[in-house]
C-alpha positions as semicolon CSV with decimal commas, in nm:
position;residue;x (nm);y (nm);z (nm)
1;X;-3,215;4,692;-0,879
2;X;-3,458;4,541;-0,613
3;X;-3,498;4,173;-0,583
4;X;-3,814;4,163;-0,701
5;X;-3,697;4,327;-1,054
6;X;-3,434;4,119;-1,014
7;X;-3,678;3,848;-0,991
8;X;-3,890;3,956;-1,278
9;X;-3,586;3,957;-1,522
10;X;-3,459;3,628;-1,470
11;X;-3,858;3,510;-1,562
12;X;-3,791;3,736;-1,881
13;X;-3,440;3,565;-1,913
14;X;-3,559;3,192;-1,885
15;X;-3,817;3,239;-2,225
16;X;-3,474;3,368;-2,388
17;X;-3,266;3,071;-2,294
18;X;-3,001;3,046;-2,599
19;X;-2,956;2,715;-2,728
20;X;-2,615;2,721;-2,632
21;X;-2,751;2,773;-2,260
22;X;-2,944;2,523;-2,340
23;X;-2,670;2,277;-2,445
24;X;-2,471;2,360;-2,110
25;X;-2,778;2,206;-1,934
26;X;-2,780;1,930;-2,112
27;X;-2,435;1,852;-2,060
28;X;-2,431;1,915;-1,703
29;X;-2,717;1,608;-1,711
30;X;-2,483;1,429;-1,910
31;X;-2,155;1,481;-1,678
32;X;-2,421;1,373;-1,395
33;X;-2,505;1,064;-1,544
34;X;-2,197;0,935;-1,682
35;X;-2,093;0,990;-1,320
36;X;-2,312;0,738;-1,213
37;X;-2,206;0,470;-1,430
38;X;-1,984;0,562;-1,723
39;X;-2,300;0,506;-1,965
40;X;-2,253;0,117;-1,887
41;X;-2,639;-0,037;-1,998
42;X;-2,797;-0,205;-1,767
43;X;-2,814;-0,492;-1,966
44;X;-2,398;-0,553;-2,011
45;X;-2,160;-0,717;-1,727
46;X;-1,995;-0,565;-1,454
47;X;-1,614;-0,536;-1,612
48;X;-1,408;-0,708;-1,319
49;X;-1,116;-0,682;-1,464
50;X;-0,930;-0,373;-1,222
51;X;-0,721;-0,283;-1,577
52;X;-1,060;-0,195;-1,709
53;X;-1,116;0,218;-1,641
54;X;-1,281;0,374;-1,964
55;X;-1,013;0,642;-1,895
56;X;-1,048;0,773;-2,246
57;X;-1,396;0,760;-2,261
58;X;-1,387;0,973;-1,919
59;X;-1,136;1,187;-2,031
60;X;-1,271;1,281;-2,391
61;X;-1,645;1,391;-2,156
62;X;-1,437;1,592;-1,919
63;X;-1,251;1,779;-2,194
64;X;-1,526;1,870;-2,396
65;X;-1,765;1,966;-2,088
66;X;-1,475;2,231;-1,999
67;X;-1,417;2,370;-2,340
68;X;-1,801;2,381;-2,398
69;X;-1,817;2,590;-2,069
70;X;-1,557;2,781;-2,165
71;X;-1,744;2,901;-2,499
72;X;-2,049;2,946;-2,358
73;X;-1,988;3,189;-2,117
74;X;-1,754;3,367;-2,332
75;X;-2,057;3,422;-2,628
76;X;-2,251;3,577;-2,324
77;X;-2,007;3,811;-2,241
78;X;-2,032;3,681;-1,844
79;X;-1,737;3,496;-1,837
80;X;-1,538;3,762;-1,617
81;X;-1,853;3,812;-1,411
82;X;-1,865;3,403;-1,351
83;X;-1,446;3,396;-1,272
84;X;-1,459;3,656;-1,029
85;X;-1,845;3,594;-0,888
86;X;-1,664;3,236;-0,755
87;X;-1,275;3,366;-0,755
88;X;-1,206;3,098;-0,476
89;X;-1,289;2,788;-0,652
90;X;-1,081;2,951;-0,934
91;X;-0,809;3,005;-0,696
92;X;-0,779;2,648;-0,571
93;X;-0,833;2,486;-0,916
94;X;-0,500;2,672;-1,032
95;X;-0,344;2,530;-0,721
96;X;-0,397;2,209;-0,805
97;X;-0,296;2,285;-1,125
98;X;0,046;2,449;-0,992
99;X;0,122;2,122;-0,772
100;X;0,314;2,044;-1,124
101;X;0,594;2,239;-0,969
102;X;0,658;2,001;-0,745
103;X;0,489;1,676;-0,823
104;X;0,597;1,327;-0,884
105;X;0,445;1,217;-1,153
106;X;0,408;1,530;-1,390
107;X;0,158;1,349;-1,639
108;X;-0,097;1,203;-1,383
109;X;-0,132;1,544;-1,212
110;X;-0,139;1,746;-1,527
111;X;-0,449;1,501;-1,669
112;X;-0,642;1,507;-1,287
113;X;-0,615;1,879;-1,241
114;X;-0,731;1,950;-1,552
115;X;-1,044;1,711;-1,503
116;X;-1,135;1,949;-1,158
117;X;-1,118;2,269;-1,361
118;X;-1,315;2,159;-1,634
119;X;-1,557;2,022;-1,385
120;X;-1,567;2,343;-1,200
121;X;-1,608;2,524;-1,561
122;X;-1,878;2,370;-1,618
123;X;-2,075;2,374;-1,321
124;X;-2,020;2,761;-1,309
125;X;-2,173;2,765;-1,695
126;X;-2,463;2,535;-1,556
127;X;-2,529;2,801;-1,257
128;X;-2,465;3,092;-1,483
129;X;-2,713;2,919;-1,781
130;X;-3,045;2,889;-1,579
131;X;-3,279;3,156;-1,465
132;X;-3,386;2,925;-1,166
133;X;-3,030;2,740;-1,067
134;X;-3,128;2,574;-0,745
135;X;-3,486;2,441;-0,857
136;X;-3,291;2,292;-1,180
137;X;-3,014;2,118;-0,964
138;X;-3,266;1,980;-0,724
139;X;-3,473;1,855;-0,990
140;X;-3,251;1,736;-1,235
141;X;-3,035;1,535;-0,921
142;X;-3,340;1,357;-0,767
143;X;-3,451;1,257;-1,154
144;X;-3,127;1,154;-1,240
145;X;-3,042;0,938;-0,949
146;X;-3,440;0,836;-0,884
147;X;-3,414;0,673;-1,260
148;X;-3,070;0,498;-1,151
149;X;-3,206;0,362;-0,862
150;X;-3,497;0,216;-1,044
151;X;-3,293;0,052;-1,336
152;X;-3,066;-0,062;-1,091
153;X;-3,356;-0,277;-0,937
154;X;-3,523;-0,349;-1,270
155;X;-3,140;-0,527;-1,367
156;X;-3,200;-0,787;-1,024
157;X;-3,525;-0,867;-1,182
158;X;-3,481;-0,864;-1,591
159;X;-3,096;-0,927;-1,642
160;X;-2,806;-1,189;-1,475
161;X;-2,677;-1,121;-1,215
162;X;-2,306;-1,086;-1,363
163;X;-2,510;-0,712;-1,479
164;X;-2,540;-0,604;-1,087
165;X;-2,350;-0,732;-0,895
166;X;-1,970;-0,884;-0,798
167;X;-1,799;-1,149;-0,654
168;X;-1,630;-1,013;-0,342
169;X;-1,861;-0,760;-0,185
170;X;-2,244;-0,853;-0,180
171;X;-2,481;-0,611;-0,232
172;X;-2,634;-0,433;-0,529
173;X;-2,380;-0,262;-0,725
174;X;-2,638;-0,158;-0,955
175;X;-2,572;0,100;-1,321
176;X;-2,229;0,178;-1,108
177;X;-2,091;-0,132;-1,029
178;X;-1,970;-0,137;-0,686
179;X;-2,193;-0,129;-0,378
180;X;-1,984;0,116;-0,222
181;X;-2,024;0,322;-0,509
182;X;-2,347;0,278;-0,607
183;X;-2,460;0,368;-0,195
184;X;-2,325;0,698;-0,156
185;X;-2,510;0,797;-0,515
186;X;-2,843;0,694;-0,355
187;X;-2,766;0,882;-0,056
188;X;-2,701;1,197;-0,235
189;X;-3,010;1,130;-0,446
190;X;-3,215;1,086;-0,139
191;X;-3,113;1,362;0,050
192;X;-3,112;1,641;-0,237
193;X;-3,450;1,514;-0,287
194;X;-3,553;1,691;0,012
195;X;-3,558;2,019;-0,121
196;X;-3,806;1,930;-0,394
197;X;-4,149;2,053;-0,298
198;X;-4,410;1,951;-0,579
199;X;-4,708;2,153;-0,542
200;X;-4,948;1,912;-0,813
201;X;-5,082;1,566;-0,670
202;X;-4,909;1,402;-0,957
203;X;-4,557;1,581;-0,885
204;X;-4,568;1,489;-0,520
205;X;-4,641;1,123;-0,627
206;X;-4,351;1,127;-0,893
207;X;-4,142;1,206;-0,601
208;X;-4,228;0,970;-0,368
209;X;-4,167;0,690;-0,650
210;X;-3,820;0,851;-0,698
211;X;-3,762;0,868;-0,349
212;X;-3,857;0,497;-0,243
213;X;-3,697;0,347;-0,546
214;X;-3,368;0,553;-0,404
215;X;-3,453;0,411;-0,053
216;X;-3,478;0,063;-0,163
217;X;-3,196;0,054;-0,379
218;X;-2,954;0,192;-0,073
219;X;-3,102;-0,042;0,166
220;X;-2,970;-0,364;-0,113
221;X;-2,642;-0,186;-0,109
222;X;-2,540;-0,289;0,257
223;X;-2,339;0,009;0,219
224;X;-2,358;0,069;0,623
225;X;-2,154;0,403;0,596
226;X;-2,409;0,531;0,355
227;X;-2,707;0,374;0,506
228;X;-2,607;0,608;0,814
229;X;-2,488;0,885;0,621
230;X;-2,782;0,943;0,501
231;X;-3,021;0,925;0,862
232;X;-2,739;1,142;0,984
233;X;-2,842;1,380;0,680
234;X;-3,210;1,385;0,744
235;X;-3,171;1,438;1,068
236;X;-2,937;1,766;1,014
237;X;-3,212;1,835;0,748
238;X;-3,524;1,848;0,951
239;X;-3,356;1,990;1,239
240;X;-3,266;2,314;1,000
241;X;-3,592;2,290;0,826
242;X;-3,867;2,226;1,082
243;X;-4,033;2,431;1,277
244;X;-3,863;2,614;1,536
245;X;-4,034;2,368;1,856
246;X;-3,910;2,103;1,683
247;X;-3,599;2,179;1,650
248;X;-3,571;2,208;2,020
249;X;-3,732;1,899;2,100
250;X;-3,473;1,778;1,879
251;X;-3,184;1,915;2,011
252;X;-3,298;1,820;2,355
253;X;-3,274;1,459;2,206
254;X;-2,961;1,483;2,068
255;X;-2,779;1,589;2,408
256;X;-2,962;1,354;2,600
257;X;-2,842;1,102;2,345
258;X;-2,465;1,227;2,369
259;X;-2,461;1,211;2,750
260;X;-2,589;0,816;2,754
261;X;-2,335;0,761;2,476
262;X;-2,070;0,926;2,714
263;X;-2,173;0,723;2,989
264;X;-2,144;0,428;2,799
265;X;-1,849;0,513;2,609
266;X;-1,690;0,523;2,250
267;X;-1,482;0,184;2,287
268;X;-1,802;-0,011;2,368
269;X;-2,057;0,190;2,148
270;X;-1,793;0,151;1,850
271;X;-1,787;-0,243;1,935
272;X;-2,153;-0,293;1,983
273;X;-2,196;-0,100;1,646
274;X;-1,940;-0,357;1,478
275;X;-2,072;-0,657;1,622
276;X;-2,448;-0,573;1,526
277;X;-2,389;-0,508;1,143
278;X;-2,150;-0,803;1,115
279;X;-1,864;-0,581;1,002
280;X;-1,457;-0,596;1,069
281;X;-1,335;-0,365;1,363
282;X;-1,040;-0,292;1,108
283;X;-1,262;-0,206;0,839
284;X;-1,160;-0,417;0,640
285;X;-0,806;-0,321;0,621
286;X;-0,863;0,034;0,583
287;X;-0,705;0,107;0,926
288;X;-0,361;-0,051;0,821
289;X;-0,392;0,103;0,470
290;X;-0,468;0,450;0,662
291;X;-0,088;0,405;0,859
292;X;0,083;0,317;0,547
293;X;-0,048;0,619;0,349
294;X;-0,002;0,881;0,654
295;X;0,327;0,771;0,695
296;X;0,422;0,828;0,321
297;X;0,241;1,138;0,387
298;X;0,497;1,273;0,611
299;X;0,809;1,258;0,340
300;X;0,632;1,570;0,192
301;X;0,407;1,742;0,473
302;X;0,396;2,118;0,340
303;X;0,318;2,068;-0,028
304;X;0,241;1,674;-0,116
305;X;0,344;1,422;-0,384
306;X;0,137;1,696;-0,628
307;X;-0,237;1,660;-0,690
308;X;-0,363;1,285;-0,835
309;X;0,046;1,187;-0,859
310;X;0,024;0,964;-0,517
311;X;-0,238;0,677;-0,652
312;X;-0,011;0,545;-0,982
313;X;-0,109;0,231;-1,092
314;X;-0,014;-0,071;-0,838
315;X;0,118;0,187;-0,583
316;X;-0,189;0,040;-0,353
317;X;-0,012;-0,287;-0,322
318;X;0,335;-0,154;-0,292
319;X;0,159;-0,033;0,014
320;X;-0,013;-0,322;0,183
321;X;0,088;-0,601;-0,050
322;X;-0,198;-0,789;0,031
323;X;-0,453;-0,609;-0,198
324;X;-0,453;-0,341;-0,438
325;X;-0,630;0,013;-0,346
326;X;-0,628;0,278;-0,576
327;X;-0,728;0,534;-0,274
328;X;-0,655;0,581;0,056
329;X;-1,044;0,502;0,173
330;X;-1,067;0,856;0,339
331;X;-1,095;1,167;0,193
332;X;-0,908;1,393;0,445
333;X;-0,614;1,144;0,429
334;X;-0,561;1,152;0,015
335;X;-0,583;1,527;0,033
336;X;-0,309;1,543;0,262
337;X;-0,081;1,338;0,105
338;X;-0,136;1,508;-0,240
339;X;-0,104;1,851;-0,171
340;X;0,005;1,851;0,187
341;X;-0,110;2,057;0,477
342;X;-0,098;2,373;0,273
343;X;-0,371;2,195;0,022
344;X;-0,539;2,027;0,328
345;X;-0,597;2,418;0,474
346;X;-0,676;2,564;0,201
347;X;-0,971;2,310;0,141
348;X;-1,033;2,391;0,509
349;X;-1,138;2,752;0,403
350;X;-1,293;2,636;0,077
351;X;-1,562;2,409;0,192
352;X;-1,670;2,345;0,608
353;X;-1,587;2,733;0,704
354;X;-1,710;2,903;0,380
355;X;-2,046;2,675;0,393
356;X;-2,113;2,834;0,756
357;X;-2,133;3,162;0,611
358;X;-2,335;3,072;0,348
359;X;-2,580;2,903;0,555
360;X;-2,627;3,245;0,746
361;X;-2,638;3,411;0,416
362;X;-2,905;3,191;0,235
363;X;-3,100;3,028;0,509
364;X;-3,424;3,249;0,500
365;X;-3,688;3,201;0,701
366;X;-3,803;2,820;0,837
367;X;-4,113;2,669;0,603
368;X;-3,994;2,802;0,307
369;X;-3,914;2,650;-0,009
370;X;-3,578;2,915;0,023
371;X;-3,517;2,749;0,345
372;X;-3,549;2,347;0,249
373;X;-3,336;2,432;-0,072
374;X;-3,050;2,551;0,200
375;X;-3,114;2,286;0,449
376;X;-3,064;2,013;0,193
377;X;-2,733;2,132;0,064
378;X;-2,634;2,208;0,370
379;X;-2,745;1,834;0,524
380;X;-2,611;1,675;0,232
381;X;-2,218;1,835;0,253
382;X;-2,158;1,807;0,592
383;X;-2,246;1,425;0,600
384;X;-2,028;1,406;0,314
385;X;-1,734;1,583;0,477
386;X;-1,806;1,455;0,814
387;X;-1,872;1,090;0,787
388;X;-1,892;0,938;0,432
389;X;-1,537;1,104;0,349
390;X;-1,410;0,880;0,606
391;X;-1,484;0,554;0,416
392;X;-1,419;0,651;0,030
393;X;-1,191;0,943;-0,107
394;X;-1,373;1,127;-0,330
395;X;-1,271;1,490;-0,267
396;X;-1,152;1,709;-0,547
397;X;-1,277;1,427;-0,777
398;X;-1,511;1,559;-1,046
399;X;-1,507;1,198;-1,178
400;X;-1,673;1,103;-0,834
401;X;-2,093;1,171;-0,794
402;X;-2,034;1,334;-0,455
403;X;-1,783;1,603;-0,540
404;X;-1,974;1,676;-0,856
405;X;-2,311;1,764;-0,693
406;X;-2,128;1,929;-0,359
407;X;-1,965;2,121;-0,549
408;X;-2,251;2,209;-0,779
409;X;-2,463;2,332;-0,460
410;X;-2,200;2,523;-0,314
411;X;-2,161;2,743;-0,608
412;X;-2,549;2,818;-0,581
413;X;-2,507;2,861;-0,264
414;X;-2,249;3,158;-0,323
415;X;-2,399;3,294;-0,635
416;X;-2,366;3,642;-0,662
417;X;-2,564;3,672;-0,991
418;X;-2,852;3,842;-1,193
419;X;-3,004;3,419;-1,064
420;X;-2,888;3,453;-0,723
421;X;-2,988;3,242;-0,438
422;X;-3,212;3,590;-0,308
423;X;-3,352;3,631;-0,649
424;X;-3,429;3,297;-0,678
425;X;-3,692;3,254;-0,393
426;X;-3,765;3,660;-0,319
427;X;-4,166;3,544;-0,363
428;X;-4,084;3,290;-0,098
429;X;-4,006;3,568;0,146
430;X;-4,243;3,826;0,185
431;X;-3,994;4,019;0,438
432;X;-3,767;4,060;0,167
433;X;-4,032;4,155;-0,072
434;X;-4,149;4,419;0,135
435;X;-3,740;4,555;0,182
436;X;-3,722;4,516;-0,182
C-alpha cells in the first residue's frame, strides 16, 4: 500500500469513527483533565489537609479508562496489532507489574502498576482510535491546558483566594493546587502548542489566546524550574524547526555561550543563578532529602523496594523528620530506588535512546507541519527528562500531567499503524509523495 492510499483510507476511516472510538477520545480528554486537577471547580478551596488524596476517585478513572481500552480495541479486532505495534511499553508495564516478586509493600505496588498499564492502555486505544493521532493530541493538549490556564486566572479575579492558592509556597496554584504542579502543566501546554499551525485568521487568534493565557499563568507560578524548562524547550524547538541558517546561527550561539559559562564556571554561574531568583542553594531541602533516599537506595541496588512500594504514607518524614515528602523531588532518583538499576536501564532504552531514533525516523523535512509536530514532542521530552525531572518525580506516573502526555507523544511517535506518523503528514511531503 503506498502512503498516499494509506493516506486516503484513514480520510475514509475518520467519517466511520465508531462511537466506541469515539468514547476512547473522549476519555482520553477526560484522563487529561482530571490530571490537571482531579475535577476540583474552580470555585471550591484548595484541600490543605496532606490526608486529603481523592485516591478513590483517582483510582475508580484509572480502572475504567483501562478496561474501556481494553474493549475497544478488542471489538476492532486491532488489539494484537496495538500490543505488538508498541511491544516495549508492554514489556516494561509487566515489569513493573512483576516488581511484586520482590516488593515491600505488595498492595501499594499492585494498585500503582496497575494505574501505568491502564494508562498506557488507553493511550494506545486513543492512538489506535483517530485517523489523524498527532493533530488530535496537539489540539486537544493546547485546548485542554489553554482553558486551565485561563480559569486558573479567572479564580484570582472572581473567587477567594483560599480557591488558588496556599499558605506556604506563593504563587498561583491555580485548578491544580500547587504552584509546582500547576507550572510544569503550563509548560507542557505551552510547548505542545507549538506544533499547532492554524491555517484560518480566527484559528491562529484562538491560539495565541491559549497560548498567552498559558504564558501568563506560568509566569504567576514562580515555578523557576518550569519557567526555564520551558525557554530551554523553545529553544530545542526552533533550533529543530527553523530554517536550516538559523539553526546555525543558533548553534554558533550556544557554544559561544558554553565557552563564557566555562570561563566563568559552574560554582559561580550556579550561585549567581540562586542569588538572582531569591531561591535556597539547598533547594529547599531537596539536596538532603536526595542523600537520604540514595542511601536507602543502595539496600536494594539491582531490583528496588518494587514499583510505588518506597513512598508509604509518612515514610517522607521517617526520612528527614523535619517535613513530610511523599517523593524524592527527582525523577531519576525515585526510579532507582523502586526498581533499581535494572528498572533505571531499562527506562534508559525506553525513553532518551528510543526517542533518538524516532526523531531520525519522523523528522521530515524543516517547514513542515510533519516537522513542527516532531520538534515539539521532541522539545517537550527532553526538557522533561533533562531538567524538570530533576525538581519533581513524575516518571512512570500516569496520575502525573507530564508522564501522561510524554508518553502519549512517544507512542505517535512510534506508530506503526494504518494512522502512522508517515501517513499522517504524506501531503506535507511532496518527496514522499512522489516515492509513494
Amino acid at each position: 500500500m503506498t502512503a498516499t492510499a494509506t493516506f486516503a483510507d484513514v480520510l475514509v476511516r475518520d467519517e466511520r469513527r465508531t462511537l466506541l472510538e469515539r468514547v476512547v477520545l473522549a476519555y482520553s480528554v477526560l484522563w487529561l483533565v482530571f490530571l490537571i486537577g482531579g475535577f476540583r471547580m474552580p470555585w471550591e478551596p484548595i484541600p490543605l489537609d496532606e490526608d486529603v488524596t481523592f485516591s478513590l476517585r483517582r483510582q475508580l478513572v484509572f480502572t475504567f479508562g483501562g478496561l474501556l481500552a481494553v474493549h475497544a480495541m478488542m471489538q476492532s479486532g486491532r488489539f494484537q496489532l496495538r500490543i505488538g505495534a508498541h511491544l516495549a511499553w508492554v514489556a516494561f508495564s509487566l515489569l513493573l507489574v512483576g516488581s511484586l516478586l520482590w516488593t515491600t509493600d505488595r498492595s501499594l505496588t499492585l494498585k500503582r502498576s496497575l494505574v501505568h498499564g491502564f494508562g498506557i492502555l488507553l493511550l494506545l486505544a486513543t492512538v489506535d482510535s483517530h485517523p489523524r493521532p498527532v493533530t488530535f493530541f496537539v489540539r486537544t493538549v493546547t485546548i485542554a491546558l489553554g482553558a486551565c490556564a485561563w480559569l486558573s486566572l479567572a479564580q484570582q479575579v472572581v473567587w477567594s483566594p483560599a480557591c488558588w492558592s496556599i499558605p506556604w509556597r506563593p504563587g498561583l496554584a491555580g485548578l491544580s493546587g500547587h504552584p509546582n504542579v500547576f507550572g510544569p502543566c503550563m509548560q507542557v501546554g505551552l510547548l505542545i502548542s507549538l506544533a499547532v499551525k492554524p491555517v484560518l485568521p480566527s484559528r491562529r487568534l484562538a491560539l495565541l489566546v491559549l497560548q498567552a493565557g498559558m504564558l501568563a499563568a506560568l509566569w504567576k507560578t514562580d515555578s523557576m524550574t518550569s519557567i526555564t524548562s520551558t525557554i530551554a524547550g523553545v529553544g530545542v524547538f526552533v533550533l529543530l524547526s527553523t530554517h536550516s541558517y538559523r539553526a546555525g546561527l543558533i548553534q554558533l550561539g550556544l557554544v559561544f555561550a558554553f565557552g563564557i559559562a566555562m570561563v566563568i564556571g559552574a560554582d559561580e554561574l550556579r550561585a549567581a543563578f540562586f542569588s538572582s531568583t531569591g531561591r535556597d542553594a539547598s533547594l529547599s531541602g531537596r539536596d538532603q532529602l536526595w542523600e537520604r533516599v540514595l542511601e536507602e537506595a543502595d539496600d536494594a541496588p539491582l531490583l528496588g523496594t518494587g514499583f510505588g512500594a518506597f513512598w508509604y504514607p509518612d515514610r517522607g518524614r521517617e526520612l528527614v523528620l523535619t517535613w513530610n515528602p511523599k517523593q524524592a523531588h527527582n525523577s531519576w532518583i525515585d526510579v532507582l530506588v523502586e526498581i533499581g538499576w535494572t528498572g533505571l536501564f531499562a527506562f534508559l532504552v525506553l525513553v532518551p535512546l528510543r526517542l533518538l531514533s524516532f526523531w531520525q525516523r519522523c523528522a521530515g523535512r524543516r517547514g513542515t507541519r510533519r516537522r513542527d509536530a516532531a520538534a515539539a514532542i521532541f522539545a517537550s521530552t527532553v526538557v522533561l527528562i533533562a531538567l524538570a525531572a530533576r525538581s519533581e518525580s513524575f516518571f512512570l506516573r500516569m496520575d502525573k500531567l507530564q508522564w501522561f502526555v510524554t508518553v502519549w507523544g512517544l507512542l505517535l511517535l512510534e506508530n506503526r499503524g494504518p494512522n502512522e506518523f508517515d501517513a499522517e503528514f504524506a501531503q506535507d511531503d511532496p518527496v514522499r509523495q512522489a516515492h509513494a
